Amino acid sequence: LRLMRCLIMHDQANDLRRLVRQAISTRDDTSSSRPKLIVVSGGKGGVGTSTIAVNLAIALVQRGSMTVLVDADTHGSDARILCRLEELYTVADVLSARRTVRESLQPGPGGLQVLPGAWSEGDISECSPRSQERLIGQLLDLGNRADCVVVDAGNSPIRLVKRLWQAADLIL
């Protein structure tokens, strides 16, 4: 059983490394000014989407990629907590047009830029299609500040998460 756990962990680690290499190397010439959008999502709570999203984003930074981490999980601001950040401005501020993505980014571990999540599900879950497009447009317009944008989408199939899935270059 212990050997099986080691093999499973080894496979998961290899898959994460493969995703990092793919995110860095698969940029085509037409998208060179736009960051690659990677959405991390889970089927249920507690499966580790925040942990995977944070570690993937940090791994991308360590490999030399300018990376932004976005916490769009409606069940809490776990990415912010894992990165040990204060809650100043959040994704809810961007969705409500109180702030832009660039104004809301906070410096995270190792040079990572983080857009923290909101604690109130209502702040994110009922946003309009126009708000969703504004957020996604601003994320994709970070070309000079980000090679990759990693989104912790949590496990709620709300409209925003579905729209992020549609806009994503990679979904994990």
mmCIF file of C-alpha atoms in Angstrom:
data_model
loop_
_atom_site.group_PDB
_atom_site.id
_atom_site.type_symbol
_atom_site.label_atom_id
_atom_site.label_comp_id
_atom_site.label_asym_id
_atom_site.label_seq_id
_atom_site.Cartn_x
_atom_site.Cartn_y
_atom_site.Cartn_z
ATOM 1 C CA LEU A 1 0.000 0.000 0.000
ATOM 2 C CA ARG A 2 2.837 2.408 0.870
ATOM 3 C CA LEU A 3 4.520 1.676 -2.492
ATOM 4 C CA MET A 4 1.209 2.339 -4.279
ATOM 5 C CA ARG A 5 0.877 5.735 -2.540
ATOM 6 C CA CYS A 6 4.426 6.636 -3.577
ATOM 7 C CA LEU A 7 3.683 5.665 -7.169
ATOM 8 C CA ILE A 8 0.486 7.712 -7.189
ATOM 9 C CA MET A 9 2.274 10.749 -5.724
ATOM 10 C CA HIS A 10 5.068 10.296 -8.253
ATOM 11 C CA ASP A 11 2.525 10.221 -11.084
ATOM 12 C CA GLN A 12 0.777 13.357 -9.779
ATOM 13 C CA ALA A 13 4.095 15.175 -9.452
ATOM 14 C CA ASN A 14 5.073 14.158 -12.972
ATOM 15 C CA ASP A 15 1.719 15.371 -14.284
ATOM 16 C CA LEU A 16 2.193 18.744 -12.560
ATOM 17 C CA ARG A 17 5.729 19.085 -13.984
ATOM 18 C CA ARG A 18 4.390 18.198 -17.447
ATOM 19 C CA LEU A 19 1.724 20.910 -17.144
ATOM 20 C CA VAL A 20 4.359 23.482 -16.138
ATOM 21 C CA ARG A 21 6.534 22.566 -19.141
ATOM 22 C CA GLN A 22 3.499 22.640 -21.429
ATOM 23 C CA ALA A 23 2.346 26.022 -20.127
ATOM 24 C CA ILE A 24 5.757 27.520 -20.781
ATOM 25 C CA SER A 25 6.525 25.893 -24.114
ATOM 26 C CA THR A 26 3.219 25.753 -26.023
ATOM 27 C CA ARG A 27 2.732 29.451 -26.638
ATOM 28 C CA ASP A 28 2.163 30.066 -30.322
ATOM 29 C CA ASP A 29 3.191 33.225 -32.167
ATOM 30 C CA THR A 30 -0.340 34.621 -32.316
ATOM 31 C CA SER A 31 -0.709 34.704 -28.541
ATOM 32 C CA SER A 32 2.747 36.024 -27.625
ATOM 33 C CA SER A 33 1.300 39.232 -26.188
ATOM 34 C CA ARG A 34 -1.431 37.445 -24.255
ATOM 35 C CA PRO A 35 -0.781 35.245 -21.237
ATOM 36 C CA LYS A 36 -1.750 31.589 -21.223
ATOM 37 C CA LEU A 37 -4.869 31.061 -19.077
ATOM 38 C CA ILE A 38 -4.730 27.916 -16.917
ATOM 39 C CA VAL A 39 -7.843 27.060 -14.876
ATOM 40 C CA VAL A 40 -7.580 24.642 -11.940
ATOM 41 C CA SER A 41 -10.942 23.193 -10.938
ATOM 42 C CA GLY A 42 -12.246 20.297 -8.831
ATOM 43 C CA GLY A 43 -15.296 18.089 -8.712
ATOM 44 C CA LYS A 44 -15.939 18.604 -5.011
ATOM 45 C CA GLY A 45 -14.601 20.537 -2.052
ATOM 46 C CA GLY A 46 -11.440 19.465 -0.290
ATOM 47 C CA VAL A 47 -9.664 17.893 -3.267
ATOM 48 C CA GLY A 48 -6.830 20.444 -3.254
ATOM 49 C CA THR A 49 -7.552 22.837 -6.114
ATOM 50 C CA SER A 50 -6.140 25.791 -4.182
ATOM 51 C CA THR A 51 -3.010 23.882 -3.206
ATOM 52 C CA ILE A 52 -2.452 22.729 -6.784
ATOM 53 C CA ALA A 53 -3.127 26.195 -8.235
ATOM 54 C CA VAL A 54 -0.707 27.899 -5.817
ATOM 55 C CA ASN A 55 2.023 25.291 -6.329
ATOM 56 C CA LEU A 56 1.598 25.353 -10.107
ATOM 57 C CA ALA A 57 1.852 29.153 -10.133
ATOM 58 C CA ILE A 58 4.958 29.128 -7.927
ATOM 59 C CA ALA A 59 6.535 26.403 -10.081
ATOM 60 C CA LEU A 60 5.944 28.532 -13.180
ATOM 61 C CA VAL A 61 7.629 31.508 -11.476
ATOM 62 C CA GLN A 62 10.576 29.319 -10.494
ATOM 63 C CA ARG A 63 10.913 28.269 -14.140
ATOM 64 C CA GLY A 64 11.198 31.930 -15.166
ATOM 65 C CA SER A 65 7.615 32.613 -16.185
ATOM 66 C CA MET A 66 5.928 35.845 -15.053
ATOM 67 C CA THR A 67 2.819 34.434 -13.406
ATOM 68 C CA VAL A 68 -0.420 35.762 -11.922
ATOM 69 C CA LEU A 69 -2.528 33.640 -9.573
ATOM 70 C CA VAL A 70 -6.265 34.426 -9.424
ATOM 71 C CA ASP A 71 -8.448 33.073 -6.621
ATOM 72 C CA ALA A 72 -11.933 32.729 -8.128
ATOM 73 C CA ASP A 73 -13.082 30.045 -5.686
ATOM 74 C CA THR A 74 -16.450 31.045 -4.199
ATOM 75 C CA HIS A 75 -15.873 28.961 -1.061
ATOM 76 C CA GLY A 76 -13.164 31.119 0.447
ATOM 77 C CA SER A 77 -9.925 32.841 -0.183
ATOM 78 C CA ASP A 78 -7.624 29.863 0.293
ATOM 79 C CA ALA A 79 -5.010 30.930 -2.267
ATOM 80 C CA ARG A 80 -4.599 34.229 -0.414
ATOM 81 C CA ILE A 81 -4.145 32.345 2.853
ATOM 82 C CA LEU A 82 -1.656 29.886 1.335
ATOM 83 C CA CYS A 83 0.342 32.843 -0.030
ATOM 84 C CA ARG A 84 0.104 34.661 3.344
ATOM 85 C CA LEU A 85 -1.390 37.840 1.923
ATOM 86 C CA GLU A 86 -3.557 40.534 3.442
ATOM 87 C CA GLU A 87 -7.040 40.970 2.003
ATOM 88 C CA LEU A 88 -6.886 44.388 0.369
ATOM 89 C CA TYR A 89 -8.662 44.183 -2.961
ATOM 90 C CA THR A 90 -10.179 41.017 -4.328
ATOM 91 C CA VAL A 91 -11.583 39.478 -7.472
ATOM 92 C CA ALA A 92 -14.963 40.799 -6.283
ATOM 93 C CA ASP A 93 -13.614 44.363 -6.602
ATOM 94 C CA VAL A 94 -12.706 43.652 -10.226
ATOM 95 C CA LEU A 95 -16.049 42.009 -10.992
ATOM 96 C CA SER A 96 -17.903 45.005 -9.544
ATOM 97 C CA ALA A 97 -15.654 47.468 -11.450
ATOM 98 C CA ARG A 98 -14.430 49.089 -8.211
ATOM 99 C CA ARG A 99 -10.841 48.183 -9.166
ATOM 100 C CA THR A 100 -8.971 46.788 -12.147
ATOM 101 C CA VAL A 101 -6.965 43.582 -12.101
ATOM 102 C CA ARG A 102 -3.717 45.579 -12.229
ATOM 103 C CA GLU A 103 -4.802 47.713 -9.242
ATOM 104 C CA SER A 104 -5.786 44.626 -7.238
ATOM 105 C CA LEU A 105 -2.685 42.462 -7.716
ATOM 106 C CA GLN A 106 -0.529 41.816 -4.658
ATOM 107 C CA PRO A 107 3.049 40.538 -4.594
ATOM 108 C CA GLY A 108 3.161 36.905 -3.513
ATOM 109 C CA PRO A 109 5.864 34.329 -2.856
ATOM 110 C CA GLY A 110 8.913 34.330 -5.125
ATOM 111 C CA GLY A 111 7.696 37.081 -7.452
ATOM 112 C CA LEU A 112 4.220 35.665 -7.998
ATOM 113 C CA GLN A 113 1.438 38.262 -8.450
ATOM 114 C CA VAL A 114 -1.854 37.337 -6.753
ATOM 115 C CA LEU A 115 -5.432 38.518 -7.241
ATOM 116 C CA PRO A 116 -7.007 37.362 -3.950
ATOM 117 C CA GLY A 117 -10.448 35.828 -3.730
ATOM 118 C CA ALA A 118 -13.500 37.100 -1.901
ATOM 119 C CA TRP A 119 -14.907 35.531 1.250
ATOM 120 C CA SER A 120 -18.550 36.078 0.344
ATOM 121 C CA GLU A 121 -19.919 33.728 -2.304
ATOM 122 C CA GLY A 122 -22.456 36.373 -3.329
ATOM 123 C CA ASP A 123 -19.595 38.689 -4.306
ATOM 124 C CA ILE A 124 -18.631 36.336 -7.138
ATOM 125 C CA SER A 125 -21.427 33.888 -7.892
ATOM 126 C CA GLU A 126 -24.030 36.341 -9.163
ATOM 127 C CA CYS A 127 -21.818 38.508 -11.358
ATOM 128 C CA SER A 128 -23.137 39.547 -14.750
ATOM 129 C CA PRO A 129 -21.822 38.289 -18.089
ATOM 130 C CA ARG A 130 -20.417 41.794 -18.646
ATOM 131 C CA SER A 131 -18.484 41.575 -15.352
ATOM 132 C CA GLN A 132 -17.154 38.146 -16.311
ATOM 133 C CA GLU A 133 -15.945 39.434 -19.676
ATOM 134 C CA ARG A 134 -14.329 42.458 -18.016
ATOM 135 C CA LEU A 135 -12.380 40.201 -15.625
ATOM 136 C CA ILE A 136 -11.298 37.772 -18.345
ATOM 137 C CA GLY A 137 -10.414 40.614 -20.713
ATOM 138 C CA GLN A 138 -8.244 42.279 -18.074
ATOM 139 C CA LEU A 139 -6.527 38.968 -17.269
ATOM 140 C CA LEU A 140 -5.758 38.361 -20.934
ATOM 141 C CA ASP A 141 -4.516 41.949 -21.253
ATOM 142 C CA LEU A 142 -1.703 41.348 -18.740
ATOM 143 C CA GLY A 143 0.716 40.429 -21.535
ATOM 144 C CA ASN A 144 3.526 42.684 -20.361
ATOM 145 C CA ARG A 145 3.076 41.562 -16.713
ATOM 146 C CA ALA A 146 2.314 37.856 -17.137
ATOM 147 C CA ASP A 147 3.221 34.902 -19.310
ATOM 148 C CA CYS A 148 0.702 32.713 -17.465
ATOM 149 C CA VAL A 149 -2.437 33.325 -15.435
ATOM 150 C CA VAL A 150 -3.359 30.444 -13.119
ATOM 151 C CA VAL A 151 -6.942 30.542 -11.840
ATOM 152 C CA ASP A 152 -8.083 28.649 -8.757
ATOM 153 C CA ALA A 153 -11.695 28.078 -9.824
ATOM 154 C CA GLY A 154 -12.637 25.840 -6.909
ATOM 155 C CA ASN A 155 -15.487 23.395 -7.380
ATOM 156 C CA SER A 156 -18.630 25.467 -7.916
ATOM 157 C CA PRO A 157 -20.065 25.286 -11.434
ATOM 158 C CA ILE A 158 -21.216 28.917 -11.317
ATOM 159 C CA ARG A 159 -21.439 31.094 -14.434
ATOM 160 C CA LEU A 160 -18.042 32.703 -13.864
ATOM 161 C CA VAL A 161 -16.266 29.343 -13.577
ATOM 162 C CA LYS A 162 -17.990 28.044 -16.708
ATOM 163 C CA ARG A 163 -16.893 31.181 -18.584
ATOM 164 C CA LEU A 164 -13.315 30.740 -17.303
ATOM 165 C CA TRP A 165 -13.360 27.137 -18.577
ATOM 166 C CA GLN A 166 -14.409 28.412 -22.012
ATOM 167 C CA ALA A 167 -11.634 31.023 -22.104
ATOM 168 C CA ALA A 168 -8.923 28.697 -20.756
ATOM 169 C CA ASP A 169 -5.935 27.487 -22.736
ATOM 170 C CA LEU A 170 -5.522 24.598 -20.270
ATOM 171 C CA ILE A 171 -7.919 23.143 -17.694
ATOM 172 C CA LEU A 172 -6.651 21.041 -14.826
#
